[in-house]
Short mmCIF file of C-alpha atoms in Angstrom, two decimals:
data_model
loop_
_atom_site.label_atom_id
_atom_site.label_comp_id
_atom_site.label_asym_id
_atom_site.label_seq_id
_atom_site.Cartn_x
_atom_site.Cartn_y
_atom_site.Cartn_z
CA MET Y 1 -132.58 125.82 -57.90
CA THR Y 2 -136.19 124.82 -58.12
CA ALA Y 3 -137.58 121.58 -59.53
CA THR Y 4 -139.28 121.27 -62.88
CA THR Y 5 -143.06 121.11 -63.05
CA THR Y 6 -143.01 117.46 -64.15
CA SER Y 7 -143.18 115.19 -61.13
CA MET Y 8 -141.35 111.90 -61.01
CA THR Y 9 -144.65 110.07 -60.61
CA ASP Y 10 -145.78 111.45 -63.99
CA LEU Y 11 -142.84 109.81 -65.77
CA VAL Y 12 -143.16 106.34 -67.23
CA THR Y 13 -140.63 104.02 -68.77
CA ASP Y 14 -140.18 104.49 -72.50
CA ARG Y 15 -141.08 101.10 -73.99
CA ARG Y 16 -141.22 102.14 -77.65
CA THR Y 17 -139.33 100.10 -80.20
CA ASP Y 18 -136.21 101.55 -81.80
CA THR Y 19 -138.25 102.43 -84.89
CA GLU Y 20 -140.92 104.23 -82.85
CA ALA Y 21 -138.39 105.98 -80.63
CA GLY Y 22 -136.44 107.02 -83.71
CA ASN Y 23 -135.38 110.51 -82.92
CA ALA Y 24 -138.94 111.52 -83.66
CA GLY Y 25 -138.74 114.47 -81.35
CA ALA Y 26 -135.48 115.85 -82.71
CA ALA Y 27 -136.55 119.36 -83.41
CA VAL Y 28 -135.50 122.92 -82.82
CA ASP Y 29 -138.09 125.61 -82.07
CA ALA Y 30 -138.31 128.25 -84.78
CA ASP Y 31 -136.95 130.94 -82.44
CA THR Y 32 -133.62 129.20 -81.88
CA GLY Y 33 -130.72 129.19 -84.27
CA ALA Y 34 -128.22 126.43 -84.86
CA HIS Y 35 -126.48 127.35 -81.62
CA GLY Y 36 -129.35 129.35 -80.14
CA THR Y 37 -130.64 129.70 -76.66
CA GLY Y 38 -133.21 127.61 -74.91
CA THR Y 39 -133.34 124.29 -73.13
CA VAL Y 40 -132.72 120.77 -74.33
CA GLU Y 41 -135.57 118.40 -73.51
CA LEU Y 42 -135.75 114.61 -73.79
CA ARG Y 43 -138.85 112.53 -74.37
CA VAL Y 44 -139.16 110.10 -71.45
CA GLY Y 45 -142.32 108.04 -71.74
CA GLU Y 46 -145.13 110.47 -72.49
CA ASP Y 47 -143.40 113.51 -70.97
CA TRP Y 48 -140.67 115.95 -71.97
CA VAL Y 49 -137.92 116.30 -69.36
CA THR Y 50 -135.67 119.36 -69.29
CA VAL Y 51 -132.02 118.32 -69.28
CA CYS Y 52 -129.93 121.48 -69.62
CA GLU Y 53 -129.54 124.84 -71.30
CA VAL Y 54 -128.31 124.63 -74.90
CA SER Y 55 -125.41 126.91 -73.95
CA VAL Y 56 -123.80 124.21 -71.77
CA LEU Y 57 -123.45 121.82 -74.72
CA THR Y 58 -120.42 121.91 -76.98
CA PRO Y 59 -121.18 120.82 -80.55
CA GLY Y 60 -119.52 117.49 -81.27
CA ARG Y 61 -119.20 116.52 -77.59
CA GLY Y 62 -121.57 114.75 -75.23
CA VAL Y 63 -122.79 115.15 -71.69
CA ALA Y 64 -124.35 112.61 -69.35
CA ALA Y 65 -127.78 113.35 -67.90
CA LEU Y 66 -129.42 111.57 -64.98
CA LEU Y 67 -133.13 111.22 -65.73
CA PRO Y 68 -135.83 111.38 -63.04
CA ASP Y 69 -136.42 107.61 -63.29
CA GLY Y 70 -132.74 106.84 -62.56
CA ARG Y 71 -131.64 106.06 -66.13
CA GLN Y 72 -128.73 107.87 -67.76
CA ALA Y 73 -128.80 109.50 -71.18
CA ALA Y 74 -125.91 110.67 -73.33
CA VAL Y 75 -126.90 114.02 -74.86
CA PHE Y 76 -125.19 115.45 -77.92
CA LEU Y 77 -125.43 118.57 -80.06
CA ASP Y 78 -124.13 118.11 -83.58
CA ARG Y 79 -122.23 120.86 -85.39
CA SER Y 80 -125.45 122.14 -87.00
CA GLY Y 81 -127.09 122.51 -83.57
CA ARG Y 82 -129.38 119.48 -83.69
CA PRO Y 83 -129.76 117.59 -80.39
CA TYR Y 84 -129.58 113.81 -80.02
CA ALA Y 85 -129.83 111.52 -77.00
CA VAL Y 86 -129.19 107.82 -76.48
CA SER Y 87 -128.73 105.62 -73.43
CA ASN Y 88 -125.39 106.37 -71.81
CA GLN Y 89 -124.69 102.66 -71.17
CA ASP Y 90 -122.34 100.89 -73.56
CA PRO Y 91 -124.11 97.56 -74.22
CA PHE Y 92 -120.80 95.75 -74.85
CA THR Y 93 -119.17 96.60 -71.51
CA GLY Y 94 -122.03 97.78 -69.30
CA ALA Y 95 -120.12 100.99 -68.50
CA TYR Y 96 -121.93 104.34 -68.60
CA VAL Y 97 -119.55 106.05 -71.03
CA LEU Y 98 -121.25 106.81 -74.36
CA SER Y 99 -121.47 110.51 -73.43
CA ARG Y 100 -117.67 110.54 -73.62
CA GLY Y 101 -117.59 109.04 -77.10
CA LEU Y 102 -116.59 110.78 -80.30
CA LEU Y 103 -119.21 111.95 -82.80
CA GLY Y 104 -118.74 111.16 -86.44
CA SER Y 105 -120.51 110.44 -89.68
CA ALA Y 106 -119.82 108.25 -92.65
CA PRO Y 107 -121.27 107.93 -96.15
CA GLY Y 108 -124.64 106.20 -95.96
CA THR Y 109 -125.11 106.80 -92.23
CA GLY Y 110 -126.33 109.64 -90.10
CA PRO Y 111 -124.34 110.95 -87.16
CA PHE Y 112 -123.00 108.33 -84.78
CA VAL Y 113 -121.18 108.13 -81.47
CA ALA Y 114 -118.21 105.80 -81.11
CA SER Y 115 -117.87 104.22 -77.68
CA PRO Y 116 -114.66 105.37 -75.99
CA LEU Y 117 -113.97 101.81 -74.76
CA LEU Y 118 -114.26 99.28 -77.58
CA LYS Y 119 -115.02 101.81 -80.35
CA GLN Y 120 -118.36 100.37 -81.55
CA ARG Y 121 -120.38 103.04 -83.36
CA PHE Y 122 -124.05 103.75 -82.59
CA ASP Y 123 -126.35 105.65 -84.95
CA LEU Y 124 -127.73 108.61 -82.99
CA SER Y 125 -131.07 108.57 -84.83
CA THR Y 126 -131.89 104.87 -84.52
CA GLY Y 127 -129.59 103.52 -81.78
CA ARG Y 128 -128.43 100.75 -84.12
CA CYS Y 129 -124.86 99.56 -83.68
CA LEU Y 130 -123.10 100.08 -87.01
CA ASP Y 131 -120.63 97.32 -86.16
CA ASP Y 132 -123.05 94.63 -84.91
CA ASP Y 133 -126.61 94.55 -86.28
CA ALA Y 134 -127.85 92.53 -83.28
CA VAL Y 135 -127.12 95.36 -80.81
CA THR Y 136 -128.92 98.67 -80.21
CA VAL Y 137 -129.06 101.38 -77.57
CA GLN Y 138 -132.20 103.23 -76.55
CA VAL Y 139 -132.86 106.50 -78.36
CA TYR Y 140 -134.67 109.43 -76.76
CA GLY Y 141 -136.65 111.98 -78.72
CA THR Y 142 -135.11 115.42 -78.31
CA ARG Y 143 -136.07 119.03 -78.82
CA ILE Y 144 -134.83 122.49 -78.01
CA ARG Y 145 -137.44 124.68 -76.40
CA ALA Y 146 -136.97 128.42 -76.89
CA GLY Y 147 -137.84 130.91 -74.22
CA GLU Y 148 -136.79 131.72 -70.72
CA PRO Y 149 -134.32 129.39 -69.02
CA ALA Y 150 -136.11 126.53 -67.33
CA ALA Y 151 -135.75 125.71 -63.69
CA LEU Y 152 -133.53 122.64 -63.60
CA THR Y 153 -133.48 119.99 -60.93
CA ALA Y 154 -130.53 120.44 -58.55
#
């Protein structure tokens, strides 16, 4: 496979606050349906980084993605086809396991992922821990880009 056009030197650390990071980039191009084709991209610093084809994601389940700067993201597709991404590291244990967590929702909250270890729930839009207000995980903006499959990094 060939590398993406974004070089690693172009990527910078995302230092936005949780409010700024929001899931501001969570969008689906008009040409893609709920479970359409295209590529999932994450906002890392000022750049968009291609993670995978939409077709490799199973709604309701997560995958781990290694970002060009060495961080890990947990990427999810909800049942309506909307992408989300948060840091893959569980802040309570330090283990990189959030991608293996269960997705859910509850009245008054958006979608969340429950850590597979200690079961704390993290809002996928804000990164806020629903069980401990003092804890958050980083949120990445996401989008699905329609068009030809992107060249992914091997």
